[in-house]
């Protein structure tokens, strides 16, 4: 016999031919027992790892093989084979053991303890005839096969004999394989799975899903089980089920019966589904139970509102169905489509005695009937009955019942009549419907007819053939007010009244007496379809699209009847008609009609007495108006058309702008209004002015005495406005423009590039840059630019100058002008206090330059004072930039985050609300800021002291100037020169920037930023807790508490005699605490931390850090190291301070000089480290009489050996 013990490494242990004992340690090991009766001893109890997994399978000759692991992934593991005796204690985590019990039959042994945590045992005892397994009080486990302890949850498989299982609180699973089992699964949510497939005798099984009890006729009893499954044998088995908790039944071979009885039970309603399982069986589910291979069903549902579905196909092969809905309001959907003939009727008790099953106490039905001769009579529920090609006699009874007929396989010519007022219908194949409230019919390839009436909705679908729909709702009220008839090929689809239809070639509808609106696409009429529509009584509107036809006649007669070459229409009071190409003739009636002309041809349109609207097309329209206010709509702006009187009281409208499409020439008589894209014009009043548009050549356009619009377009044109207030647009080319009397506007809105125009330049050509060399013959008052970056300049009059889009410059001249910038970043030139500036929101960033005192209007962002006079500037509520001139200005920012720059002169700057920026360059400047008006900053080129309520000061340029704060917490920033910065009171942030600066914080907790070795920091005692942020090597001066190294460079920091906080950066730093109880934090990088005198806290951070002890102090001043890492960091001891090492060479500590424990055991052990507490002691004489002194506390209690300690 041999005992084989592993190491902490990954071992392979191979046994002898004797009875060996294997004891692996905590590596990843492999064990081969070899011959003999071998034992594997393994104890993982010291490991607190979750997810361990153990697999014990049957090996050869009654032995075990498998694997054992602790943790996931495994921190330690054993792969083994040929082991007959296993003694195993698992980790403190949650482990799982999978055991094949077969080797136990041959005499193998197991003794398994799950250890701490929540552990699971999955054991297969099916190789034993009889098994007894119990988890008792305090979770103690007794088992007839093996020894187990420390398991909280089980998955057990039993054999075919007599078995007993008792468990406590886990979610357990027990698997029976045909034995006589007594099972009590205690607390938790437990599962029982039974397989009786080997039984040839009938079994009877009962499951109470409310009490969680199960029993089998072979003597098996199960309690405290919350779910399960059972498989029957080859005989005729019976399964009795009820209750909420889930159970699955597989009847197996034989003619098996399912009995479900919840008569009188209340609770939530549920579903019972019986589908065709094939070979005359059902499969499905009731509530939370499921079943398969069931041939006989006797089910009584609870008294809740339940739903059931039955596919009766299995009944044809001998299955039986007896289903009772119970109390409550229950719904049954049943599929009889597998049968040629079905009879369905309810007796007085509410039971349906059908030719295919018995169904009782259901209140609402849905059923599908086959293609034979069927009868169906239902009751008071809202039932749905589907006919699938049969000759059916159907009575829906009371309730809101629906019939669906699918006769799409029929090639016969079917005739269908529906009366929605009585709920009756007949189909020519012999089908009769009564008691039906709604439905649909789908026919096949024949030429079918549908005659519909009444308000109850019914839908028809013609499919193939030439099908006819006639609907008559005469005298009815309450139909849908809108109907839609769409076209596809030679048939219609859509809706008519309260029904829908599809694939109908011939449509005839008389609508109800409601006010109906009918939408029609008449295109199918061109492919042979037929359409006849009567609006009925009421005020009806027909919207019809004839655009598919090249010529349409449509005449509304005096009696409302329409004569048309496309369909028949009557009984409508208003029409909206869309026309196609060709020559169309339309005569409208007395209603308010609308008409869309076609895209070509010559249309003649006569309106009636209503207020009619006509949309012109691209052809030549002749419109003859009548009584009412008629409107002719034109696609395009008014400036692109000319309007001339025909001398007979009518008008001729001509499209002159062919670039956007030719709208043709239209002749209008008795039309009151013209509606263009941009404006509406009253035709009787249009004689007050003209619109003249030139050609691409040299034109001469002469206006009238009224307000005209003259547009020269291309060419060298002459435009003469006349006496009215004219709009003049020379267009491209070198134009001569005369406004005449009136207030005239010169516009360059059509220019293709930026223009420069001066209204004061008269009598000679001026190069506009973007629109030719124009000659202004006489005075023009107003000027409009282009969409580009224009320069527009007025004259001595009061001009209106509009920039439109683009970054424009607008200068009105000396008059009282109105300047409108438009979109873009515009510049306004102001020289008259009566000028008016207009800028809308979101139209760019705009600047006003002024020679007079000025206040910005809304939507302006910038103001610049010009000239040499002492004038003032005022902003608005936005974020403004206000800039003075060289005189003494007053600038007022008002609300918003403003920037105020007085420029030369002794200026007064008043920011107002918002976080403002002040630019000062004169010692005589004054900055005024009230309390609560934002966080403000002064940018100064001169020595400056912050006034009250200003928070920040930045020195600009490179002169050596000084800055002084106030009583607030200021941010003071120097320039590249040598600055003196004085924080005074408050928690100040002082940054000298370039130069050797002097920084004086004063009272408060101040922050100093240093970047020059010549910087000087002055801080008196009692002036708060201060910090220095340094980008170079730095030593704290007196009265400063904190130092943080900034930037990426490897720089060093030194404290003073106070209790300092020293913090490194991401590089390799050296931190020296000196006196005081300091806190040193190295950050990233390989740092050196030297606490010096005092009880210091040392934090190395990332990297390989060194913790140096160069002073021997009493134990009360021991240093604390918070993050020492074995084999990466080092402890350094000065041989001068720690004299016991004086004779040692510099370098690593001799291992003989380090004691691991609580005290030295030899005279040479001068350092003692106690890992359980993290205490590090210095003992000057080892086991001599001198006491050891604690020099450090390593709070993480790391491993420390002599390699971690250096002598210097």
mmCIF file with all atom_site columns, C-alpha atoms in Angstrom, residues 140-265:
data_model
loop_
_atom_site.group_PDB
_atom_site.id
_atom_site.type_symbol
_atom_site.label_atom_id
_atom_site.label_alt_id
_atom_site.label_comp_id
_atom_site.label_asym_id
_atom_site.label_entity_id
_atom_site.label_seq_id
_atom_site.pdbx_PDB_ins_code
_atom_site.Cartn_x
_atom_site.Cartn_y
_atom_site.Cartn_z
_atom_site.occupancy
_atom_site.B_iso_or_equiv
_atom_site.pdbx_formal_charge
_atom_site.auth_seq_id
_atom_site.auth_comp_id
_atom_site.auth_asym_id
_atom_site.auth_atom_id
_atom_site.pdbx_PDB_model_num
ATOM 1   C CA . UNK A 1 140 ? -28.537 15.559 7.959   1.00 0.00 ? 140 UNK A CA 1
ATOM 2   C CA . UNK A 1 141 ? -28.501 13.034 5.113   1.00 0.00 ? 141 UNK A CA 1
ATOM 3   C CA . UNK A 1 142 ? -28.956 9.268  5.393   1.00 0.00 ? 142 UNK A CA 1
ATOM 4   C CA . UNK A 1 143 ? -28.577 7.125  2.297   1.00 0.00 ? 143 UNK A CA 1
ATOM 5   C CA . UNK A 1 144 ? -28.561 3.420  1.611   1.00 0.00 ? 144 UNK A CA 1
ATOM 6   C CA . UNK A 1 145 ? -25.890 4.036  -1.023  1.00 0.00 ? 145 UNK A CA 1
ATOM 7   C CA . UNK A 1 146 ? -22.897 6.146  -0.020  1.00 0.00 ? 146 UNK A CA 1
ATOM 8   C CA . UNK A 1 147 ? -22.329 8.802  2.620   1.00 0.00 ? 147 UNK A CA 1
ATOM 9   C CA . UNK A 1 148 ? -23.307 12.419 1.934   1.00 0.00 ? 148 UNK A CA 1
ATOM 10  C CA . UNK A 1 149 ? -23.314 15.638 3.935   1.00 0.00 ? 149 UNK A CA 1
ATOM 11  C CA . UNK A 1 150 ? -23.505 19.364 3.347   1.00 0.00 ? 150 UNK A CA 1
ATOM 12  C CA . UNK A 1 151 ? -25.851 19.255 0.332   1.00 0.00 ? 151 UNK A CA 1
ATOM 13  C CA . UNK A 1 152 ? -28.881 21.524 0.097   1.00 0.00 ? 152 UNK A CA 1
ATOM 14  C CA . UNK A 1 153 ? -30.435 20.483 -3.239  1.00 0.00 ? 153 UNK A CA 1
ATOM 15  C CA . UNK A 1 154 ? -30.904 17.102 -4.999  1.00 0.00 ? 154 UNK A CA 1
ATOM 16  C CA . UNK A 1 155 ? -31.630 15.506 -8.369  1.00 0.00 ? 155 UNK A CA 1
ATOM 17  C CA . UNK A 1 156 ? -32.126 11.768 -7.767  1.00 0.00 ? 156 UNK A CA 1
ATOM 18  C CA . UNK A 1 157 ? -32.933 8.907  -10.163 1.00 0.00 ? 157 UNK A CA 1
ATOM 19  C CA . UNK A 1 158 ? -34.495 5.795  -8.576  1.00 0.00 ? 158 UNK A CA 1
ATOM 20  C CA . UNK A 1 159 ? -34.614 2.182  -9.668  1.00 0.00 ? 159 UNK A CA 1
ATOM 21  C CA . UNK A 1 160 ? -37.528 -0.129 -10.431 1.00 0.00 ? 160 UNK A CA 1
ATOM 22  C CA . UNK A 1 161 ? -37.916 -1.551 -6.871  1.00 0.00 ? 161 UNK A CA 1
ATOM 23  C CA . UNK A 1 162 ? -39.278 -0.076 -3.656  1.00 0.00 ? 162 UNK A CA 1
ATOM 24  C CA . UNK A 1 163 ? -37.843 3.342  -2.951  1.00 0.00 ? 163 UNK A CA 1
ATOM 25  C CA . UNK A 1 164 ? -38.284 6.181  -0.461  1.00 0.00 ? 164 UNK A CA 1
ATOM 26  C CA . UNK A 1 165 ? -37.026 9.769  -0.711  1.00 0.00 ? 165 UNK A CA 1
ATOM 27  C CA . UNK A 1 166 ? -37.420 12.680 1.713   1.00 0.00 ? 166 UNK A CA 1
ATOM 28  C CA . UNK A 1 167 ? -35.856 16.117 1.186   1.00 0.00 ? 167 UNK A CA 1
ATOM 29  C CA . UNK A 1 168 ? -36.169 19.528 2.801   1.00 0.00 ? 168 UNK A CA 1
ATOM 30  C CA . UNK A 1 169 ? -35.853 23.058 1.369   1.00 0.00 ? 169 UNK A CA 1
ATOM 31  C CA . UNK A 1 170 ? -34.121 22.925 -2.024  1.00 0.00 ? 170 UNK A CA 1
ATOM 32  C CA . UNK A 1 171 ? -35.664 22.929 -5.509  1.00 0.00 ? 171 UNK A CA 1
ATOM 33  C CA . UNK A 1 172 ? -35.327 19.152 -5.823  1.00 0.00 ? 172 UNK A CA 1
ATOM 34  C CA . UNK A 1 173 ? -36.014 16.710 -8.654  1.00 0.00 ? 173 UNK A CA 1
ATOM 35  C CA . UNK A 1 174 ? -36.799 12.997 -8.245  1.00 0.00 ? 174 UNK A CA 1
ATOM 36  C CA . UNK A 1 175 ? -37.075 10.650 -11.236 1.00 0.00 ? 175 UNK A CA 1
ATOM 37  C CA . UNK A 1 176 ? -39.094 7.419  -10.872 1.00 0.00 ? 176 UNK A CA 1
ATOM 38  C CA . UNK A 1 177 ? -38.487 4.623  -13.372 1.00 0.00 ? 177 UNK A CA 1
ATOM 39  C CA . UNK A 1 178 ? -41.427 2.344  -12.639 1.00 0.00 ? 178 UNK A CA 1
ATOM 40  C CA . UNK A 1 179 ? -40.756 1.517  -9.004  1.00 0.00 ? 179 UNK A CA 1
ATOM 41  C CA . UNK A 1 180 ? -43.076 1.713  -6.017  1.00 0.00 ? 180 UNK A CA 1
ATOM 42  C CA . UNK A 1 181 ? -41.926 4.981  -4.586  1.00 0.00 ? 181 UNK A CA 1
ATOM 43  C CA . UNK A 1 182 ? -42.799 6.989  -1.465  1.00 0.00 ? 182 UNK A CA 1
ATOM 44  C CA . UNK A 1 183 ? -41.594 10.547 -2.078  1.00 0.00 ? 183 UNK A CA 1
ATOM 45  C CA . UNK A 1 184 ? -41.886 13.621 0.166   1.00 0.00 ? 184 UNK A CA 1
ATOM 46  C CA . UNK A 1 185 ? -39.986 16.628 -1.226  1.00 0.00 ? 185 UNK A CA 1
ATOM 47  C CA . UNK A 1 186 ? -40.548 19.195 1.561   1.00 0.00 ? 186 UNK A CA 1
ATOM 48  C CA . UNK A 1 187 ? -40.035 22.930 0.935   1.00 0.00 ? 187 UNK A CA 1
ATOM 49  C CA . UNK A 1 188 ? -38.772 24.546 -2.230  1.00 0.00 ? 188 UNK A CA 1
ATOM 50  C CA . UNK A 1 189 ? -40.219 24.220 -5.725  1.00 0.00 ? 189 UNK A CA 1
ATOM 51  C CA . UNK A 1 190 ? -39.797 20.537 -6.481  1.00 0.00 ? 190 UNK A CA 1
ATOM 52  C CA . UNK A 1 191 ? -40.294 18.346 -9.550  1.00 0.00 ? 191 UNK A CA 1
ATOM 53  C CA . UNK A 1 192 ? -41.243 14.669 -9.927  1.00 0.00 ? 192 UNK A CA 1
ATOM 54  C CA . UNK A 1 193 ? -40.698 12.904 -13.273 1.00 0.00 ? 193 UNK A CA 1
ATOM 55  C CA . UNK A 1 194 ? -42.106 9.396  -13.733 1.00 0.00 ? 194 UNK A CA 1
ATOM 56  C CA . UNK A 1 195 ? -41.508 6.944  -16.584 1.00 0.00 ? 195 UNK A CA 1
ATOM 57  C CA . UNK A 1 196 ? -43.907 3.956  -16.692 1.00 0.00 ? 196 UNK A CA 1
ATOM 58  C CA . UNK A 1 197 ? -43.296 3.248  -20.386 1.00 0.00 ? 197 UNK A CA 1
ATOM 59  C CA . UNK A 1 198 ? -42.161 -0.271 -19.539 1.00 0.00 ? 198 UNK A CA 1
ATOM 60  C CA . UNK A 1 199 ? -45.567 -1.126 -17.992 1.00 0.00 ? 199 UNK A CA 1
ATOM 61  C CA . UNK A 1 200 ? -47.850 -3.413 -19.991 1.00 0.00 ? 200 UNK A CA 1
ATOM 62  C CA . UNK A 1 201 ? -50.650 -3.369 -17.423 1.00 0.00 ? 201 UNK A CA 1
ATOM 63  C CA . UNK A 1 202 ? -52.958 -0.329 -17.190 1.00 0.00 ? 202 UNK A CA 1
ATOM 64  C CA . UNK A 1 203 ? -52.074 2.335  -14.672 1.00 0.00 ? 203 UNK A CA 1
ATOM 65  C CA . UNK A 1 204 ? -54.219 4.984  -13.092 1.00 0.00 ? 204 UNK A CA 1
ATOM 66  C CA . UNK A 1 205 ? -52.614 8.289  -12.141 1.00 0.00 ? 205 UNK A CA 1
ATOM 67  C CA . UNK A 1 206 ? -53.928 11.225 -10.151 1.00 0.00 ? 206 UNK A CA 1
ATOM 68  C CA . UNK A 1 207 ? -52.505 14.744 -9.847  1.00 0.00 ? 207 UNK A CA 1
ATOM 69  C CA . UNK A 1 208 ? -53.873 17.503 -7.629  1.00 0.00 ? 208 UNK A CA 1
ATOM 70  C CA . UNK A 1 209 ? -52.124 20.640 -8.806  1.00 0.00 ? 209 UNK A CA 1
ATOM 71  C CA . UNK A 1 210 ? -53.530 22.681 -5.948  1.00 0.00 ? 210 UNK A CA 1
ATOM 72  C CA . UNK A 1 211 ? -52.493 20.385 -3.069  1.00 0.00 ? 211 UNK A CA 1
ATOM 73  C CA . UNK A 1 212 ? -49.306 19.256 -4.882  1.00 0.00 ? 212 UNK A CA 1
ATOM 74  C CA . UNK A 1 213 ? -50.068 15.572 -4.411  1.00 0.00 ? 213 UNK A CA 1
ATOM 75  C CA . UNK A 1 214 ? -49.669 12.712 -6.907  1.00 0.00 ? 214 UNK A CA 1
ATOM 76  C CA . UNK A 1 215 ? -50.419 9.012  -6.776  1.00 0.00 ? 215 UNK A CA 1
ATOM 77  C CA . UNK A 1 216 ? -50.049 5.996  -9.106  1.00 0.00 ? 216 UNK A CA 1
ATOM 78  C CA . UNK A 1 217 ? -52.117 2.848  -8.924  1.00 0.00 ? 217 UNK A CA 1
ATOM 79  C CA . UNK A 1 218 ? -48.943 0.731  -8.419  1.00 0.00 ? 218 UNK A CA 1
ATOM 80  C CA . UNK A 1 219 ? -48.619 2.160  -4.900  1.00 0.00 ? 219 UNK A CA 1
ATOM 81  C CA . UNK A 1 220 ? -46.459 5.210  -5.603  1.00 0.00 ? 220 UNK A CA 1
ATOM 82  C CA . UNK A 1 221 ? -47.307 8.330  -3.562  1.00 0.00 ? 221 UNK A CA 1
ATOM 83  C CA . UNK A 1 222 ? -45.749 11.776 -3.962  1.00 0.00 ? 222 UNK A CA 1
ATOM 84  C CA . UNK A 1 223 ? -46.243 14.877 -1.782  1.00 0.00 ? 223 UNK A CA 1
ATOM 85  C CA . UNK A 1 224 ? -44.948 18.442 -1.740  1.00 0.00 ? 224 UNK A CA 1
ATOM 86  C CA . UNK A 1 225 ? -44.195 18.450 -5.460  1.00 0.00 ? 225 UNK A CA 1
ATOM 87  C CA . UNK A 1 226 ? -44.907 21.617 -7.455  1.00 0.00 ? 226 UNK A CA 1
ATOM 88  C CA . UNK A 1 227 ? -44.524 20.295 -11.019 1.00 0.00 ? 227 UNK A CA 1
ATOM 89  C CA . UNK A 1 228 ? -43.926 17.077 -12.859 1.00 0.00 ? 228 UNK A CA 1
ATOM 90  C CA . UNK A 1 229 ? -44.323 14.763 -15.818 1.00 0.00 ? 229 UNK A CA 1
ATOM 91  C CA . UNK A 1 230 ? -45.464 11.183 -16.373 1.00 0.00 ? 230 UNK A CA 1
ATOM 92  C CA . UNK A 1 231 ? -45.201 8.758  -19.304 1.00 0.00 ? 231 UNK A CA 1
ATOM 93  C CA . UNK A 1 232 ? -47.727 5.934  -19.470 1.00 0.00 ? 232 UNK A CA 1
ATOM 94  C CA . UNK A 1 233 ? -47.240 2.383  -20.630 1.00 0.00 ? 233 UNK A CA 1
ATOM 95  C CA . UNK A 1 234 ? -48.597 0.335  -23.532 1.00 0.00 ? 234 UNK A CA 1
ATOM 96  C CA . UNK A 1 235 ? -51.995 -0.426 -21.937 1.00 0.00 ? 235 UNK A CA 1
ATOM 97  C CA . UNK A 1 236 ? -55.100 1.782  -21.677 1.00 0.00 ? 236 UNK A CA 1
ATOM 98  C CA . UNK A 1 237 ? -54.105 4.220  -18.929 1.00 0.00 ? 237 UNK A CA 1
ATOM 99  C CA . UNK A 1 238 ? -56.180 6.834  -17.105 1.00 0.00 ? 238 UNK A CA 1
ATOM 100 C CA . UNK A 1 239 ? -54.881 10.199 -15.987 1.00 0.00 ? 239 UNK A CA 1
ATOM 101 C CA . UNK A 1 240 ? -56.855 12.309 -13.481 1.00 0.00 ? 240 UNK A CA 1
ATOM 102 C CA . UNK A 1 241 ? -55.641 15.918 -13.296 1.00 0.00 ? 241 UNK A CA 1
ATOM 103 C CA . UNK A 1 242 ? -56.674 19.269 -11.863 1.00 0.00 ? 242 UNK A CA 1
ATOM 104 C CA . UNK A 1 243 ? -55.171 22.367 -10.245 1.00 0.00 ? 243 UNK A CA 1
ATOM 105 C CA . UNK A 1 244 ? -52.918 25.279 -11.035 1.00 0.00 ? 244 UNK A CA 1
ATOM 106 C CA . UNK A 1 245 ? -49.400 23.838 -10.881 1.00 0.00 ? 245 UNK A CA 1
ATOM 107 C CA . UNK A 1 246 ? -48.003 22.399 -14.123 1.00 0.00 ? 246 UNK A CA 1
ATOM 108 C CA . UNK A 1 247 ? -47.904 18.722 -15.036 1.00 0.00 ? 247 UNK A CA 1
ATOM 109 C CA . UNK A 1 248 ? -47.140 16.998 -18.348 1.00 0.00 ? 248 UNK A CA 1
ATOM 110 C CA . UNK A 1 249 ? -48.792 13.727 -19.407 1.00 0.00 ? 249 UNK A CA 1
ATOM 111 C CA . UNK A 1 250 ? -47.662 11.446 -22.244 1.00 0.00 ? 250 UNK A CA 1
ATOM 112 C CA . UNK A 1 251 ? -50.209 8.685  -22.616 1.00 0.00 ? 251 UNK A CA 1
ATOM 113 C CA . UNK A 1 252 ? -47.914 6.495  -24.691 1.00 0.00 ? 252 UNK A CA 1
ATOM 114 C CA . UNK A 1 253 ? -49.333 3.572  -26.669 1.00 0.00 ? 253 UNK A CA 1
ATOM 115 C CA . UNK A 1 254 ? -52.795 2.273  -25.858 1.00 0.00 ? 254 UNK A CA 1
ATOM 116 C CA . UNK A 1 255 ? -56.146 3.999  -25.703 1.00 0.00 ? 255 UNK A CA 1
ATOM 117 C CA . UNK A 1 256 ? -55.539 6.461  -22.887 1.00 0.00 ? 256 UNK A CA 1
ATOM 118 C CA . UNK A 1 257 ? -58.015 8.687  -21.083 1.00 0.00 ? 257 UNK A CA 1
ATOM 119 C CA . UNK A 1 258 ? -57.557 12.200 -19.698 1.00 0.00 ? 258 UNK A CA 1
ATOM 120 C CA . UNK A 1 259 ? -59.983 13.228 -16.958 1.00 0.00 ? 259 UNK A CA 1
ATOM 121 C CA . UNK A 1 260 ? -59.904 16.885 -15.888 1.00 0.00 ? 260 UNK A CA 1
ATOM 122 C CA . UNK A 1 261 ? -62.401 17.908 -13.244 1.00 0.00 ? 261 UNK A CA 1
ATOM 123 C CA . UNK A 1 262 ? -62.545 21.388 -11.751 1.00 0.00 ? 262 UNK A CA 1
ATOM 124 C CA . UNK A 1 263 ? -66.301 21.562 -11.340 1.00 0.00 ? 263 UNK A CA 1
ATOM 125 C CA . UNK A 1 264 ? -67.184 24.334 -8.908  1.00 0.00 ? 264 UNK A CA 1
ATOM 126 C CA . UNK A 1 265 ? -63.652 25.710 -8.727  1.00 0.00 ? 265 UNK A CA 1
#
